């Protein structure tokens, strides 16, 4: 049991062995004392053996000092060899001291010489036992080798006092041995405890920096490594920071559950790892956002990497029986041109990501300083939008929707306008998304519906009003009730209100949306599918939800999509719409040719600058009166 010191952990052992070599100063004084004592003792006698032993002892003493200084530098890693060489030096020196002491007694040198060497030997043996308590083999072995020759010599001398001294030395040895072991155990346990807590702390740190779902770095880990990465770059090449956001992750999560969502995240992490350079830093920044940073030569290389990453992420993936396509948007910022520190660089990449998302997703955007200006404007809009209603800066304009067969106004679409005292007229495309992002759209939307209903109540009974609804408005608690009470307050029958919603609202197949539409449509409110042709253009929704109208997006009429192909699409959709008893509206009609084309393709209704822009409510009223007067000249005359 006593010698089971090898059972200790390698790391603890390493520390204990390294300890042997610390403070070589004690070795130097020990050796200097020993050499001096040996040479003085040798000078008392002519016996060659004593002289030779003194010389050997001196040589070993000097060698040990040299070894203690040189070896740890030469053999940093080899704990085994360090320990062995130390043992060899210690044992041979101890034995030389012991033998010299024994010889001064055995050969009867003058008492002073005997006393000098023996005292040194006993002192050295005891001293080394405590110095080497970290390696008890050395402590005990050293003591035995020092004390044994002296005890043997004392015993051989044979007188009572000498033998009593021999016995006393043995007893002292046993005491010292037990003390050495006690020190060893205390030392070993405290070193081991310190080691364990150091390792625990290391593990905790790793855990604190790791994302549990994907095993990538988390936000804290990313920050740490990015700061370190930047501080380490000496020749300073460019660094590219790619910030991703999965495009349809929320839908996947909502539709298929969190477990599937987590598997998608893991798969994406795996793809990033396999695609990235070996020195890239990759992490998940909460939710469905990932960050990858790596060295690049220039912007072109960053572009190539971005394309490869986009391609990899957008590859369809299969989870159980589901085949999923999760695209991603990406913002890229370059070091040092877009930011000299991590914080600025991250802000840049975040802004660029935002830009990529707004621009239609599944694309990458490089940071550009103008994005900061856009953001500032957005923040201003966000702050001022809250006050806009109170300050009476918002108003609702109405754009007629015209029957293409008769030219009569069948409805007006309510379009919100913001006349800002300093910025001038703000387009809804600019502030509606901000209102959606901040949630302000719910209050704003309620206000718009109420205003629109109030205006429509003044129109003839056969003219309806169409109001645009944002997804968030539909998901707000009590949304349907709010709309019905606005209708009651305005005294507008529900069938004269039409709600325009886009396909994105239906994507998640949520129960809330279904209930909302069912409740309102039971009360008589109508629904139109807005911006048809811009999203997935899934015809499945037309059957599933109570739509009475499809609005074909204006890009099919006057935009980049217009042409023979879009005619064919409009034709197909209007054919189906008429079979389902729905009406089809062509948006964005600006010329008489366009009107003719869409009418020929089967559209029943039209809307666009050709007929009229959106106008204030009193002008909408005037348009209606004018129209009725033309159709009914008698009334006009009267
Ligand atoms: P939208 O629902 O597709 O509305 C039609 C947009 O096309 C309107 O732009 C309208 O002014 C414009 N437009 C109409 N005829 C023509 C034409 O012949 N040529 C061209 N180039 N454009 C035409 P506006 O008013 O700027 O609204 C933009 C979008 O903002 C709307 O698109 C709608 O998505 C949103 N929006 C507007 N008002 C509201 C609102 O009260 N509530 C909500 N939630 N969204 C609104
Ligand atoms: Ca609309
Ligand atoms: Ca539209």
JSON list of C-alpha atoms and ligand atoms in Angstrom, two decimals, residues 399 413-417 427-429 432 441 448 468-470 473 500 530-531 554 587-590 608-609, ligand 1:
[
{"chain": "A", "resi": 399, "resn": "UNK", "atom": "CA", "xyz": [-58.67, 53.33, -55.56]},
{"chain": "A", "resi": 413, "resn": "UNK", "atom": "CA", "xyz": [-59.49, 49.44, -52.30]},
{"chain": "A", "resi": 414, "resn": "UNK", "atom": "CA", "xyz": [-58.52, 51.32, -49.15]},
{"chain": "A", "resi": 415, "resn": "UNK", "atom": "CA", "xyz": [-54.85, 52.31, -49.27]},
{"chain": "A", "resi": 416, "resn": "UNK", "atom": "CA", "xyz": [-53.25, 54.07, -46.36]},
{"chain": "A", "resi": 417, "resn": "UNK", "atom": "CA", "xyz": [-51.27, 57.30, -46.89]},
{"chain": "A", "resi": 427, "resn": "UNK", "atom": "CA", "xyz": [-45.27, 55.13, -49.22]},
{"chain": "A", "resi": 428, "resn": "UNK", "atom": "CA", "xyz": [-47.04, 52.29, -47.42]},
{"chain": "A", "resi": 429, "resn": "UNK", "atom": "CA", "xyz": [-44.36, 49.94, -48.77]},
{"chain": "A", "resi": 432, "resn": "UNK", "atom": "CA", "xyz": [-46.27, 49.11, -43.36]},
{"chain": "A", "resi": 441, "resn": "UNK", "atom": "CA", "xyz": [-49.90, 47.28, -37.45]},
{"chain": "A", "resi": 448, "resn": "UNK", "atom": "CA", "xyz": [-57.77, 51.74, -41.13]},
{"chain": "A", "resi": 468, "resn": "UNK", "atom": "CA", "xyz": [-55.66, 45.00, -46.83]},
{"chain": "A", "resi": 469, "resn": "UNK", "atom": "CA", "xyz": [-54.88, 42.85, -43.81]},
{"chain": "A", "resi": 470, "resn": "UNK", "atom": "CA", "xyz": [-51.42, 42.01, -42.53]},
{"chain": "A", "resi": 473, "resn": "UNK", "atom": "CA", "xyz": [-53.63, 41.48, -37.62]},
{"chain": "A", "resi": 500, "resn": "UNK", "atom": "CA", "xyz": [-57.48, 41.30, -49.03]},
{"chain": "A", "resi": 530, "resn": "UNK", "atom": "CA", "xyz": [-54.07, 39.47, -53.03]},
{"chain": "A", "resi": 531, "resn": "UNK", "atom": "CA", "xyz": [-50.84, 39.65, -55.08]},
{"chain": "A", "resi": 554, "resn": "UNK", "atom": "CA", "xyz": [-49.49, 43.93, -61.27]},
{"chain": "A", "resi": 587, "resn": "UNK", "atom": "CA", "xyz": [-54.02, 44.99, -60.82]},
{"chain": "A", "resi": 588, "resn": "UNK", "atom": "CA", "xyz": [-51.85, 47.78, -62.15]},
{"chain": "A", "resi": 589, "resn": "UNK", "atom": "CA", "xyz": [-53.68, 48.54, -65.40]},
{"chain": "A", "resi": 590, "resn": "UNK", "atom": "CA", "xyz": [-52.07, 51.66, -66.83]},
{"chain": "A", "resi": 608, "resn": "UNK", "atom": "CA", "xyz": [-54.99, 50.74, -62.00]},
{"chain": "A", "resi": 609, "resn": "UNK", "atom": "CA", "xyz": [-53.92, 54.23, -62.93]},
{"chain": "B", "resi": 1, "resn": "LIG", "atom": "P1", "xyz": [-51.38, 46.25, -52.83]},
{"chain": "B", "resi": 1, "resn": "LIG", "atom": "O1", "xyz": [-52.36, 45.69, -51.86]},
{"chain": "B", "resi": 1, "resn": "LIG", "atom": "O2", "xyz": [-50.95, 45.34, -53.93]},
{"chain": "B", "resi": 1, "resn": "LIG", "atom": "O3", "xyz": [-51.95, 47.59, -53.34]},
{"chain": "B", "resi": 1, "resn": "LIG", "atom": "C1", "xyz": [-51.85, 48.01, -54.66]},
{"chain": "B", "resi": 1, "resn": "LIG", "atom": "C2", "xyz": [-50.74, 48.94, -54.84]},
{"chain": "B", "resi": 1, "resn": "LIG", "atom": "O4", "xyz": [-50.56, 49.18, -56.23]},
{"chain": "B", "resi": 1, "resn": "LIG", "atom": "C3", "xyz": [-51.01, 50.34, -54.25]},
{"chain": "B", "resi": 1, "resn": "LIG", "atom": "O5", "xyz": [-49.78, 50.88, -53.83]},
{"chain": "B", "resi": 1, "resn": "LIG", "atom": "C4", "xyz": [-51.51, 51.11, -55.44]},
{"chain": "B", "resi": 1, "resn": "LIG", "atom": "O6", "xyz": [-51.37, 52.50, -55.31]},
{"chain": "B", "resi": 1, "resn": "LIG", "atom": "C5", "xyz": [-50.62, 50.55, -56.51]},
{"chain": "B", "resi": 1, "resn": "LIG", "atom": "N1", "xyz": [-51.21, 50.72, -57.85]},
{"chain": "B", "resi": 1, "resn": "LIG", "atom": "C6", "xyz": [-52.51, 50.76, -58.20]},
{"chain": "B", "resi": 1, "resn": "LIG", "atom": "N2", "xyz": [-52.65, 50.91, -59.53]},
{"chain": "B", "resi": 1, "resn": "LIG", "atom": "C7", "xyz": [-51.41, 50.97, -60.03]},
{"chain": "B", "resi": 1, "resn": "LIG", "atom": "C8", "xyz": [-50.90, 51.11, -61.37]},
{"chain": "B", "resi": 1, "resn": "LIG", "atom": "O7", "xyz": [-51.62, 51.21, -62.35]},
{"chain": "B", "resi": 1, "resn": "LIG", "atom": "N3", "xyz": [-49.57, 51.12, -61.52]},
{"chain": "B", "resi": 1, "resn": "LIG", "atom": "C9", "xyz": [-48.73, 51.03, -60.47]},
{"chain": "B", "resi": 1, "resn": "LIG", "atom": "N4", "xyz": [-47.40, 51.06, -60.69]},
{"chain": "B", "resi": 1, "resn": "LIG", "atom": "N5", "xyz": [-49.17, 50.88, -59.19]},
{"chain": "B", "resi": 1, "resn": "LIG", "atom": "C10", "xyz": [-50.51, 50.85, -58.99]},
{"chain": "B", "resi": 1, "resn": "LIG", "atom": "P2", "xyz": [-49.62, 51.50, -52.43]},
{"chain": "B", "resi": 1, "resn": "LIG", "atom": "O8", "xyz": [-50.81, 52.27, -52.05]},
{"chain": "B", "resi": 1, "resn": "LIG", "atom": "O9", "xyz": [-48.30, 52.17, -52.43]},
{"chain": "B", "resi": 1, "resn": "LIG", "atom": "O10", "xyz": [-49.58, 50.24, -51.49]},
{"chain": "B", "resi": 1, "resn": "LIG", "atom": "C11", "xyz": [-48.55, 49.34, -51.54]},
{"chain": "B", "resi": 1, "resn": "LIG", "atom": "C12", "xyz": [-48.82, 48.16, -50.69]},
{"chain": "B", "resi": 1, "resn": "LIG", "atom": "O11", "xyz": [-48.86, 48.55, -49.31]},
{"chain": "B", "resi": 1, "resn": "LIG", "atom": "C13", "xyz": [-50.15, 47.53, -50.95]},
{"chain": "B", "resi": 1, "resn": "LIG", "atom": "O12", "xyz": [-50.04, 46.69, -52.04]},
{"chain": "B", "resi": 1, "resn": "LIG", "atom": "C14", "xyz": [-50.41, 46.81, -49.66]},
{"chain": "B", "resi": 1, "resn": "LIG", "atom": "O13", "xyz": [-49.72, 45.58, -49.64]},
{"chain": "B", "resi": 1, "resn": "LIG", "atom": "C15", "xyz": [-49.78, 47.74, -48.66]},
{"chain": "B", "resi": 1, "resn": "LIG", "atom": "N6", "xyz": [-50.84, 48.56, -48.06]},
{"chain": "B", "resi": 1, "resn": "LIG", "atom": "C16", "xyz": [-51.36, 49.71, -48.51]},
{"chain": "B", "resi": 1, "resn": "LIG", "atom": "N7", "xyz": [-52.32, 50.14, -47.67]},
{"chain": "B", "resi": 1, "resn": "LIG", "atom": "C17", "xyz": [-52.42, 49.22, -46.69]},
{"chain": "B", "resi": 1, "resn": "LIG", "atom": "C18", "xyz": [-53.25, 49.08, -45.54]},
{"chain": "B", "resi": 1, "resn": "LIG", "atom": "O14", "xyz": [-54.15, 49.90, -45.25]},
{"chain": "B", "resi": 1, "resn": "LIG", "atom": "N8", "xyz": [-53.07, 48.00, -44.72]},
{"chain": "B", "resi": 1, "resn": "LIG", "atom": "C19", "xyz": [-52.11, 47.06, -45.02]},
{"chain": "B", "resi": 1, "resn": "LIG", "atom": "N9", "xyz": [-51.99, 46.03, -44.19]},
{"chain": "B", "resi": 1, "resn": "LIG", "atom": "N10", "xyz": [-51.34, 47.15, -46.11]},
{"chain": "B", "resi": 1, "resn": "LIG", "atom": "C20", "xyz": [-51.48, 48.21, -46.93]}
]
